[in-house]
mmCIF file of C-alpha atoms in Angstrom:
data_model
loop_
_atom_site.group_PDB
_atom_site.id
_atom_site.type_symbol
_atom_site.label_atom_id
_atom_site.label_comp_id
_atom_site.label_asym_id
_atom_site.label_seq_id
_atom_site.Cartn_x
_atom_site.Cartn_y
_atom_site.Cartn_z
ATOM 1 C CA MET A 297 160.994 30.277 113.384
ATOM 2 C CA ASN A 298 159.782 32.780 110.635
ATOM 3 C CA THR A 299 159.657 30.400 107.288
ATOM 4 C CA ALA A 300 158.041 32.990 105.450
ATOM 5 C CA ASN A 301 160.996 32.577 102.777
ATOM 6 C CA GLY A 302 160.407 28.924 102.322
ATOM 7 C CA LYS A 303 163.724 28.120 103.515
ATOM 8 C CA GLY A 304 162.621 26.942 106.769
ATOM 9 C CA HIS A 305 165.430 28.979 108.597
ATOM 10 C CA SER A 306 165.434 32.608 110.508
ATOM 11 C CA ASP A 307 166.029 35.849 108.578
ATOM 12 C CA GLN A 308 166.375 37.818 112.015
ATOM 13 C CA PRO A 309 170.257 38.037 111.288
ATOM 14 C CA GLU A 310 169.414 39.766 108.052
ATOM 15 C CA GLN A 311 166.773 42.148 109.755
ATOM 16 C CA SER A 312 169.204 42.965 112.394
ATOM 17 C CA ARG A 313 172.161 44.004 109.682
ATOM 18 C CA ARG A 314 169.525 46.138 108.024
ATOM 19 C CA ARG A 315 168.677 48.019 111.382
ATOM 20 C CA LEU A 316 172.222 48.419 112.379
ATOM 21 C CA PHE A 317 172.873 49.831 108.370
ATOM 22 C CA LYS A 318 169.863 52.072 108.821
ATOM 23 C CA ASN A 319 170.587 53.502 112.139
ATOM 24 C CA THR A 320 174.692 54.049 111.260
ATOM 25 C CA LEU A 321 172.882 56.119 108.245
ATOM 26 C CA ALA A 322 170.874 57.980 110.338
ATOM 27 C CA LEU A 323 173.617 58.598 113.061
ATOM 28 C CA THR A 324 175.947 59.458 110.630
ATOM 29 C CA GLY A 325 173.199 62.023 109.215
ATOM 30 C CA ALA A 326 172.556 63.516 112.534
ATOM 31 C CA ALA A 327 176.599 64.600 112.902
ATOM 32 C CA ALA A 328 176.369 65.980 109.583
ATOM 33 C CA VAL A 329 173.491 67.966 110.346
ATOM 34 C CA GLY A 330 175.042 69.260 113.557
ATOM 35 C CA ALA A 331 178.146 69.904 111.992
ATOM 36 C CA SER A 332 176.162 71.980 109.406
ATOM 37 C CA PHE A 333 174.662 74.056 112.318
ATOM 38 C CA SER A 334 178.337 73.969 114.566
ATOM 39 C CA GLY A 335 178.237 77.528 113.868
ATOM 40 C CA GLY A 336 175.480 78.649 116.034
ATOM 41 C CA ALA A 337 174.013 77.996 119.243
ATOM 42 C CA VAL A 338 171.358 75.642 120.213
ATOM 43 C CA ALA A 339 168.284 76.613 121.533
ATOM 44 C CA ASP A 340 166.700 75.088 124.890
ATOM 45 C CA PRO A 341 163.814 76.816 124.992
ATOM 46 C CA LEU A 342 161.660 76.504 128.563
ATOM 47 C CA THR A 343 158.815 76.193 126.408
ATOM 48 C CA LEU A 344 158.227 74.628 122.841
ATOM 49 C CA ARG A 345 154.816 76.513 122.494
ATOM 50 C CA TYR A 346 154.057 79.868 120.435
ATOM 51 C CA PRO A 347 153.596 82.507 121.971
ATOM 52 C CA ASP A 348 155.983 81.425 124.790
ATOM 53 C CA VAL A 349 153.756 81.633 127.859
ATOM 54 C CA ASN A 350 156.703 82.991 130.059
ATOM 55 C CA VAL A 351 156.333 86.317 128.098
ATOM 56 C CA LYS A 352 153.612 88.147 129.913
ATOM 57 C CA VAL A 353 151.889 90.997 128.172
ATOM 58 C CA LEU A 354 150.858 93.331 131.309
ATOM 59 C CA ASP A 355 150.088 96.135 128.746
ATOM 60 C CA ASP A 356 148.902 96.064 125.301
ATOM 61 C CA SER A 357 151.709 98.445 124.482
ATOM 62 C CA PHE A 358 154.021 95.711 124.989
ATOM 63 C CA LEU A 359 153.023 93.780 122.048
ATOM 64 C CA LYS A 360 155.332 96.028 120.121
ATOM 65 C CA TYR A 361 158.171 94.306 121.828
ATOM 66 C CA ARG A 362 157.221 90.796 122.207
ATOM 67 C CA LEU A 363 158.268 88.448 118.941
ATOM 68 C CA PHE A 364 155.293 85.713 118.370
ATOM 69 C CA ASN A 365 157.476 83.336 117.831
ATOM 70 C CA ALA A 366 160.814 83.862 120.047
ATOM 71 C CA SER A 367 161.425 81.815 123.270
ATOM 72 C CA VAL A 368 163.036 81.943 126.218
ATOM 73 C CA GLU A 369 165.968 79.914 126.240
ATOM 74 C CA ARG A 370 168.472 78.620 128.584
ATOM 75 C CA LEU A 371 172.060 79.052 127.446
ATOM 76 C CA ALA A 372 173.849 77.747 130.368
ATOM 77 C CA THR A 373 173.853 76.706 133.539
ATOM 78 C CA GLY A 374 176.027 75.665 136.808
ATOM 79 C CA MET A 375 176.988 79.066 138.445
ATOM 80 C CA ARG A 376 176.023 80.075 141.943
ATOM 81 C CA TRP A 377 175.150 83.788 141.458
ATOM 82 C CA ALA A 378 175.375 85.034 138.363
ATOM 83 C CA GLU A 379 175.377 88.791 138.000
ATOM 84 C CA GLY A 380 176.695 91.765 135.745
ATOM 85 C CA PRO A 381 176.150 90.258 132.122
ATOM 86 C CA VAL A 382 178.005 92.212 129.379
ATOM 87 C CA TRP A 383 177.925 91.664 125.662
ATOM 88 C CA SER A 384 181.126 91.177 123.568
ATOM 89 C CA GLY A 385 179.833 92.383 119.630
ATOM 90 C CA ASP A 386 183.180 92.015 118.055
ATOM 91 C CA SER A 387 183.805 88.183 119.347
ATOM 92 C CA ARG A 388 179.991 87.551 119.860
ATOM 93 C CA TYR A 389 180.288 86.243 123.190
ATOM 94 C CA LEU A 390 178.829 87.371 127.074
ATOM 95 C CA LEU A 391 180.757 87.736 130.018
ATOM 96 C CA VAL A 392 178.518 87.178 133.494
ATOM 97 C CA SER A 393 180.518 87.278 137.019
ATOM 98 C CA ASP A 394 179.540 84.364 138.893
ATOM 99 C CA ILE A 395 180.427 85.732 142.366
ATOM 100 C CA ALA A 396 180.210 83.142 144.676
ATOM 101 C CA ASN A 397 182.728 80.838 142.685
ATOM 102 C CA ASN A 398 184.841 84.052 142.476
ATOM 103 C CA ARG A 399 185.129 83.939 138.576
ATOM 104 C CA ILE A 400 183.515 85.625 135.501
ATOM 105 C CA MET A 401 182.260 82.824 132.771
ATOM 106 C CA ARG A 402 182.272 83.215 129.150
ATOM 107 C CA TRP A 403 179.433 82.260 127.007
ATOM 108 C CA ASP A 404 180.236 81.738 122.728
ATOM 109 C CA GLU A 405 177.357 82.498 120.594
ATOM 110 C CA ILE A 406 179.134 81.099 117.975
ATOM 111 C CA THR A 407 180.247 77.580 119.543
ATOM 112 C CA ASN A 408 177.672 77.591 122.708
ATOM 113 C CA GLN A 409 180.522 76.654 124.827
ATOM 114 C CA PHE A 410 180.282 77.917 128.428
ATOM 115 C CA SER A 411 183.587 78.242 129.715
ATOM 116 C CA THR A 412 185.444 80.243 132.373
ATOM 117 C CA TYR A 413 187.092 83.409 131.670
ATOM 118 C CA ARG A 414 188.716 84.720 134.163
ATOM 119 C CA HIS A 415 189.557 82.509 137.760
ATOM 120 C CA ASN A 416 189.981 84.721 140.883
ATOM 121 C CA SER A 417 188.373 87.644 139.753
ATOM 122 C CA ASN A 418 188.009 89.312 143.075
ATOM 123 C CA PHE A 419 184.651 88.439 143.667
ATOM 124 C CA SER A 420 183.324 90.548 140.466
ATOM 125 C CA ASN A 421 179.947 91.853 140.489
ATOM 126 C CA GLY A 422 179.164 94.298 137.819
ATOM 127 C CA LEU A 423 180.679 94.681 134.350
ATOM 128 C CA CYS A 424 180.605 96.772 131.426
ATOM 129 C CA ARG A 425 182.790 98.249 128.510
ATOM 130 C CA ASP A 426 184.037 101.484 128.068
ATOM 131 C CA LEU A 427 183.756 103.287 124.678
ATOM 132 C CA GLU A 428 186.795 101.303 123.191
ATOM 133 C CA GLY A 429 185.593 97.677 124.043
ATOM 134 C CA ARG A 430 187.772 96.885 127.144
ATOM 135 C CA LEU A 431 186.499 95.357 129.981
ATOM 136 C CA ILE A 432 185.283 97.710 133.182
ATOM 137 C CA ALA A 433 184.752 95.612 136.331
ATOM 138 C CA CYS A 434 183.303 96.126 139.923
ATOM 139 C CA GLU A 435 185.519 94.011 141.961
ATOM 140 C CA GLY A 436 184.168 93.648 145.705
ATOM 141 C CA SER A 437 186.380 91.260 147.347
ATOM 142 C CA THR A 438 186.274 92.679 150.360
ATOM 143 C CA THR A 439 190.009 92.174 151.381
ATOM 144 C CA SER A 440 192.836 94.484 152.503
ATOM 145 C CA GLN A 441 194.910 93.485 149.550
ATOM 146 C CA GLU A 442 192.754 92.959 146.709
ATOM 147 C CA GLY A 443 189.196 94.088 145.275
ATOM 148 C CA ARG A 444 187.067 96.566 146.409
ATOM 149 C CA ARG A 445 187.812 98.178 142.940
ATOM 150 C CA ILE A 446 186.856 99.376 139.783
ATOM 151 C CA THR A 447 189.574 98.144 137.286
ATOM 152 C CA ARG A 448 189.830 97.707 133.341
ATOM 153 C CA THR A 449 191.222 94.930 131.021
ATOM 154 C CA GLU A 450 193.322 96.200 128.392
ATOM 155 C CA HIS A 451 193.428 94.906 124.670
ATOM 156 C CA ASN A 452 196.773 92.855 125.639
ATOM 157 C CA GLY A 453 194.995 91.421 129.079
ATOM 158 C CA LYS A 454 196.656 93.228 131.450
ATOM 159 C CA ILE A 455 194.292 94.736 134.396
ATOM 160 C CA THR A 456 194.578 98.532 135.199
ATOM 161 C CA VAL A 457 193.406 99.712 138.593
ATOM 162 C CA LEU A 458 191.148 102.977 138.026
ATOM 163 C CA ALA A 459 189.808 103.233 141.282
ATOM 164 C CA ASP A 460 190.245 101.667 144.881
ATOM 165 C CA ASN A 461 189.427 104.320 147.589
ATOM 166 C CA TYR A 462 187.657 107.480 147.676
ATOM 167 C CA LYS A 463 189.610 110.079 149.729
ATOM 168 C CA GLY A 464 191.858 107.886 151.170
ATOM 169 C CA LYS A 465 189.250 105.394 152.550
ATOM 170 C CA ARG A 466 188.756 102.021 150.606
ATOM 171 C CA PHE A 467 185.038 101.105 148.906
ATOM 172 C CA ASN A 468 182.750 98.854 150.618
ATOM 173 C CA SER A 469 182.058 96.477 147.524
ATOM 174 C CA PRO A 470 181.440 98.079 144.163
ATOM 175 C CA ASN A 471 178.162 96.530 142.514
ATOM 176 C CA ASP A 472 176.990 97.590 139.170
ATOM 177 C CA VAL A 473 178.662 100.227 136.522
ATOM 178 C CA VAL A 474 177.979 101.990 133.541
ATOM 179 C CA VAL A 475 179.751 104.133 130.968
ATOM 180 C CA LYS A 476 178.487 107.410 129.953
ATOM 181 C CA ARG A 477 178.967 108.630 126.265
ATOM 182 C CA ASP A 478 181.412 110.956 127.104
ATOM 183 C CA GLY A 479 183.600 108.009 128.527
ATOM 184 C CA THR A 480 183.024 109.023 132.142
ATOM 185 C CA ILE A 481 182.467 105.532 134.574
ATOM 186 C CA TRP A 482 179.674 105.682 136.903
ATOM 187 C CA PHE A 483 179.090 102.924 139.689
ATOM 188 C CA THR A 484 177.168 102.228 142.756
ATOM 189 C CA ASP A 485 178.988 100.982 145.977
ATOM 190 C CA PRO A 486 176.682 99.320 149.046
ATOM 191 C CA PRO A 487 177.893 97.337 151.672
ATOM 192 C CA PHE A 488 176.246 94.013 150.117
ATOM 193 C CA GLN A 489 179.669 92.014 149.387
ATOM 194 C CA SER A 490 181.745 93.430 152.597
ATOM 195 C CA GLY A 491 179.087 91.543 154.752
ATOM 196 C CA SER A 492 179.395 88.158 153.574
ATOM 197 C CA MET A 493 182.342 85.508 153.231
ATOM 198 C CA TYR A 494 180.011 83.828 150.551
ATOM 199 C CA GLU A 495 180.905 86.935 148.132
ATOM 200 C CA GLY A 496 184.005 88.057 149.655
ATOM 201 C CA HIS A 497 185.252 88.747 152.719
ATOM 202 C CA ILE A 498 183.741 90.394 155.867
ATOM 203 C CA VAL A 499 185.348 93.701 156.769
ATOM 204 C CA ASP A 500 184.182 96.847 158.054
ATOM 205 C CA ASN A 501 183.074 99.545 155.893
ATOM 206 C CA GLU A 502 184.622 102.689 155.734
ATOM 207 C CA LEU A 503 182.258 104.848 153.461
ATOM 208 C CA PRO A 504 178.359 105.670 153.330
ATOM 209 C CA ASP A 505 176.621 103.932 150.417
ATOM 210 C CA SER A 506 177.088 106.015 147.702
ATOM 211 C CA VAL A 507 177.437 106.094 143.677
ATOM 212 C CA TYR A 508 180.506 107.729 142.277
ATOM 213 C CA ARG A 509 181.163 109.486 138.825
ATOM 214 C CA LEU A 510 185.044 108.290 138.100
ATOM 215 C CA ASP A 511 186.799 110.209 135.178
ATOM 216 C CA PRO A 512 189.304 107.487 133.914
ATOM 217 C CA VAL A 513 191.344 110.160 132.281
ATOM 218 C CA THR A 514 192.026 112.611 135.098
ATOM 219 C CA GLY A 515 191.850 109.822 137.697
ATOM 220 C CA GLU A 516 188.894 111.751 139.311
ATOM 221 C CA ILE A 517 186.183 110.637 141.499
ATOM 222 C CA GLU A 518 183.008 112.107 142.873
ATOM 223 C CA ALA A 519 180.475 111.203 144.955
ATOM 224 C CA VAL A 520 177.011 112.164 143.188
ATOM 225 C CA ILE A 521 174.526 110.516 145.327
ATOM 226 C CA THR A 522 175.190 110.010 148.891
ATOM 227 C CA ASP A 523 172.081 109.785 150.607
ATOM 228 C CA ILE A 524 169.978 106.508 149.081
ATOM 229 C CA ALA A 525 170.492 103.186 150.993
ATOM 230 C CA GLY A 526 172.271 100.062 149.482
ATOM 231 C CA PRO A 527 172.545 102.027 145.435
ATOM 232 C CA ASN A 528 172.253 98.500 143.529
ATOM 233 C CA GLY A 529 171.856 98.876 139.468
ATOM 234 C CA LEU A 530 172.276 101.704 137.522
ATOM 235 C CA CYS A 531 171.769 103.051 133.908
ATOM 236 C CA PHE A 532 171.137 106.203 131.696
ATOM 237 C CA SER A 533 168.193 106.541 129.806
ATOM 238 C CA ALA A 534 168.379 106.525 125.800
ATOM 239 C CA ASP A 535 169.756 110.502 125.699
ATOM 240 C CA GLU A 536 171.487 110.393 128.994
ATOM 241 C CA SER A 537 169.243 113.083 130.242
ATOM 242 C CA VAL A 538 168.290 110.717 133.029
ATOM 243 C CA LEU A 539 170.138 108.498 135.401
ATOM 244 C CA TYR A 540 168.331 105.691 136.973
ATOM 245 C CA VAL A 541 169.218 104.281 140.297
ATOM 246 C CA VAL A 542 167.985 101.245 142.297
ATOM 247 C CA GLU A 543 167.703 101.499 146.089
ATOM 248 C CA CYS A 544 167.831 98.409 147.623
ATOM 249 C CA LEU A 545 167.639 99.008 151.682
ATOM 250 C CA SER A 546 164.743 101.370 151.266
ATOM 251 C CA LYS A 547 161.591 100.285 153.752
ATOM 252 C CA PRO A 548 159.109 98.698 152.857
ATOM 253 C CA ASN A 549 160.003 98.271 149.433
ATOM 254 C CA ARG A 550 162.517 98.873 146.896
ATOM 255 C CA ILE A 551 162.647 101.769 144.759
ATOM 256 C CA ILE A 552 164.391 103.169 141.548
ATOM 257 C CA TRP A 553 164.922 106.766 141.834
ATOM 258 C CA ALA A 554 165.118 108.931 138.556
ATOM 259 C CA TYR A 555 167.772 111.802 138.355
ATOM 260 C CA ASP A 556 167.715 114.695 136.333
ATOM 261 C CA VAL A 557 171.314 114.888 134.557
ATOM 262 C CA LYS A 558 172.534 118.275 133.733
ATOM 263 C CA ASP A 559 174.400 119.770 130.587
ATOM 264 C CA SER A 560 177.536 119.878 133.024
ATOM 265 C CA GLY A 561 177.456 116.094 133.838
ATOM 266 C CA ARG A 562 175.914 116.799 137.209
ATOM 267 C CA LEU A 563 172.771 115.465 138.721
ATOM 268 C CA GLY A 564 169.728 117.594 139.312
ATOM 269 C CA ARG A 565 166.304 116.943 140.801
ATOM 270 C CA ARG A 566 165.472 112.942 141.540
ATOM 271 C CA ARG A 567 161.804 111.826 141.616
ATOM 272 C CA LYS A 568 160.648 108.284 142.655
ATOM 273 C CA PHE A 569 159.975 106.476 139.398
ATOM 274 C CA ILE A 570 159.374 102.620 140.184
ATOM 275 C CA GLU A 571 158.525 101.074 143.513
ATOM 276 C CA GLY A 572 158.996 97.407 143.820
ATOM 277 C CA ILE A 573 155.723 96.890 145.575
ATOM 278 C CA ASN A 574 155.112 93.464 147.350
ATOM 279 C CA HIS A 575 158.749 92.894 148.162
ATOM 280 C CA GLY A 576 159.782 92.803 144.305
ATOM 281 C CA GLY A 577 163.195 92.312 144.277
ATOM 282 C CA ILE A 578 164.152 95.210 141.515
ATOM 283 C CA ASP A 579 168.073 94.617 140.985
ATOM 284 C CA GLY A 580 170.024 95.388 137.640
ATOM 285 C CA ILE A 581 168.259 97.239 134.932
ATOM 286 C CA LYS A 582 168.945 98.380 131.528
ATOM 287 C CA CYS A 583 167.247 100.866 129.249
ATOM 288 C CA ASP A 584 166.030 100.312 125.514
ATOM 289 C CA GLN A 585 165.885 102.597 122.802
ATOM 290 C CA ASP A 586 162.112 103.524 123.422
ATOM 291 C CA ASP A 587 163.348 104.431 127.001
ATOM 292 C CA ASN A 588 161.471 101.235 128.371
ATOM 293 C CA LEU A 589 163.291 100.291 131.729
ATOM 294 C CA TRP A 590 164.061 96.062 131.758
ATOM 295 C CA CYS A 591 164.930 95.409 135.264
ATOM 296 C CA GLY A 592 165.814 92.495 136.956
ATOM 297 C CA TRP A 593 163.344 90.893 139.368
ATOM 298 C CA GLY A 594 162.701 88.392 141.852
ATOM 299 C CA SER A 595 161.681 88.326 145.709
ATOM 300 C CA THR A 596 163.620 90.106 148.257
ATOM 301 C CA GLY A 597 163.745 87.434 150.566
ATOM 302 C CA ALA A 598 160.809 88.356 152.649
ATOM 303 C CA LEU A 599 158.927 85.511 154.478
ATOM 304 C CA GLY A 600 155.915 84.326 152.756
ATOM 305 C CA VAL A 601 156.528 85.963 149.342
ATOM 306 C CA LYS A 602 156.150 83.518 146.386
ATOM 307 C CA SER A 603 159.411 84.195 144.599
ATOM 308 C CA GLU A 604 158.016 82.085 141.430
ATOM 309 C CA GLU A 605 155.563 84.655 140.438
ATOM 310 C CA LEU A 606 158.241 87.706 140.112
ATOM 311 C CA ASP A 607 161.493 85.875 139.328
ATOM 312 C CA GLY A 608 162.324 87.133 135.752
ATOM 313 C CA VAL A 609 162.260 90.578 134.291
ATOM 314 C CA MET A 610 159.943 93.647 134.704
ATOM 315 C CA VAL A 611 159.510 96.021 131.839
ATOM 316 C CA PHE A 612 158.028 99.583 132.440
ATOM 317 C CA ASN A 613 157.759 102.365 130.350
ATOM 318 C CA LYS A 614 159.284 105.669 130.396
ATOM 319 C CA SER A 615 156.385 106.982 132.240
ATOM 320 C CA GLY A 616 156.356 104.125 135.137
ATOM 321 C CA LYS A 617 153.706 102.143 133.765
ATOM 322 C CA ALA A 618 154.328 97.732 134.128
ATOM 323 C CA ILE A 619 153.828 96.564 130.628
ATOM 324 C CA GLY A 620 155.586 93.384 130.314
ATOM 325 C CA HIS A 621 156.464 90.506 132.477
ATOM 326 C CA ILE A 622 159.321 87.829 131.317
ATOM 327 C CA LEU A 623 159.436 85.011 133.686
ATOM 328 C CA ILE A 624 162.402 82.575 134.569
ATOM 329 C CA PRO A 625 162.392 79.644 137.053
ATOM 330 C CA GLU A 626 165.082 81.486 139.108
ATOM 331 C CA TYR A 627 165.888 85.172 140.718
ATOM 332 C CA CYS A 628 167.062 87.716 138.042
ATOM 333 C CA ALA A 629 170.093 89.574 138.941
ATOM 334 C CA ASN A 630 170.766 91.483 136.117
ATOM 335 C CA LEU A 631 170.543 91.812 132.145
ATOM 336 C CA CYS A 632 171.938 93.203 129.167
ATOM 337 C CA PHE A 633 171.120 93.971 125.306
ATOM 338 C CA GLY A 634 173.765 92.012 122.810
ATOM 339 C CA GLY A 635 173.413 90.131 119.632
ATOM 340 C CA THR A 636 174.164 91.217 116.276
ATOM 341 C CA GLU A 637 171.465 93.529 115.988
ATOM 342 C CA GLY A 638 171.625 94.555 119.980
ATOM 343 C CA ASN A 639 168.093 93.033 120.125
ATOM 344 C CA ARG A 640 168.780 89.759 122.326
ATOM 345 C CA LEU A 641 167.962 90.154 126.032
ATOM 346 C CA PHE A 642 170.359 88.538 128.172
ATOM 347 C CA ILE A 643 169.246 87.438 131.564
ATOM 348 C CA ALA A 644 171.322 86.402 134.501
ATOM 349 C CA GLY A 645 169.274 84.070 136.539
ATOM 350 C CA SER A 646 170.860 82.937 140.014
ATOM 351 C CA HIS A 647 172.272 79.644 138.442
ATOM 352 C CA SER A 648 171.633 80.208 134.649
ATOM 353 C CA VAL A 649 171.998 82.434 131.970
ATOM 354 C CA TYR A 650 168.713 82.347 129.597
ATOM 355 C CA SER A 651 168.182 84.820 126.237
ATOM 356 C CA LEU A 652 165.066 86.305 124.703
ATOM 357 C CA TYR A 653 164.879 87.975 121.149
ATOM 358 C CA VAL A 654 162.883 90.843 121.663
ATOM 359 C CA ASN A 655 161.580 93.560 119.066
ATOM 360 C CA THR A 656 163.776 96.518 120.391
ATOM 361 C CA ARG A 657 167.424 97.205 120.967
ATOM 362 C CA GLY A 658 169.298 98.462 124.254
ATOM 363 C CA ALA A 659 169.917 102.257 124.244
ATOM 364 C CA THR A 660 173.426 101.997 124.041
ATOM 365 C CA PHE A 661 173.548 99.870 120.933
ATOM 366 C CA VAL A 662 175.654 101.178 118.386
#
C-alpha cells in the first residue's frame, strides 16, 4: 500500500483518473490534428529514410529529377491487376483499371479515399483523357456483345462507343491509348485479354496485332502499325515528332520502337530505341517534358528471373540510356504523371497504386 500521502490509503484511483484525463486530451488533440489535415492525402512511404533507397540513380543526369526528400508512397491497395492510370486535374483524382476485377477504381487526392468508380467496366485496360477532359478507355472484355472497343465517357456520364471493329472485324483486346494534340486517338490492339478468362473471355482473334489511329470526329480508323508482335504501351515525345511503341512478344526480349511522325500525321522510319535485356518486362510508358521515357518495368515471367530486382519504373533519356530505376515491391504495368504541378508520378503496381514526386513534368501537362 502506498502511504506517501500520510493518510494510509492508496492514490491509485486518483492516478488512474489523471491518466484517463491525459489520454482523453491526447486523443482529442490527435483527432483535431487529423481533422486539420483532412484536406490532403496521408503519406505511406515505403521507407522513412531520405534520400529514398528505392530511387536508384543509374546515371548522374538523373539527379536533376530526383527530389532528395521525396519518398515512394503507397496510396492504395486491394486490386488484382492494376493498369492504365490517368489523372483528373480538375477534380484531383486518379483512375486506374483493375482488370481482373472488371472495374475502374478511383483514388481521391483530397480525401485519400479509394473507391470503385465504375462496376462492370468491360475489363477496361488503358485509360487517358481527350482534349476536352473526357475519359477514353480501352475495353478488352472479349465477348461478342460488349467490350473489345474504344469508348468515351461524356461529361454527363453517358458512354459513347468510338470504335469496336476495323473493316468489319472486331478488335482483339485494346490495351493502351493516347490522345495526340490534334485530337486523334492512338491505341494498341494485342491479343492478351482475348486469350484469358481472368481478364475477359477467350475468343478467336479476327485481326493481326496492330496499332490504330482513330479520328473521333470522322470516325475514320487507320491501322498505322501491323508488323510488331503484341503492341502494348505507347506515347508521343514531348513535341510529338516521335511515337514510342512497346513490342511485348518480341524474342528474346521486349523492345521499344521509335517511329518518326511526319507533318501529315503518318508514321515514317522506325528504329529500335530500347531493348528490355535480362527479360525486363517493359509495359506502359510515358514521356516527360525533357523527352525522358518513364517505363513500367518488371519480369516477363521467364523462369529464373529475380522480379524483385526489376519491379518498378525504369527511366531512359532521349538517347535510350538508362538513368534511373524506381523500385516498388510489385510489377509495374503502367504509370502516369499528375498532381497540381504535373510532377507527381503515379505508378500502377500489380495490387497497389504508388506515387513519387519528381523534378519534372509529364510531356502532356498543360
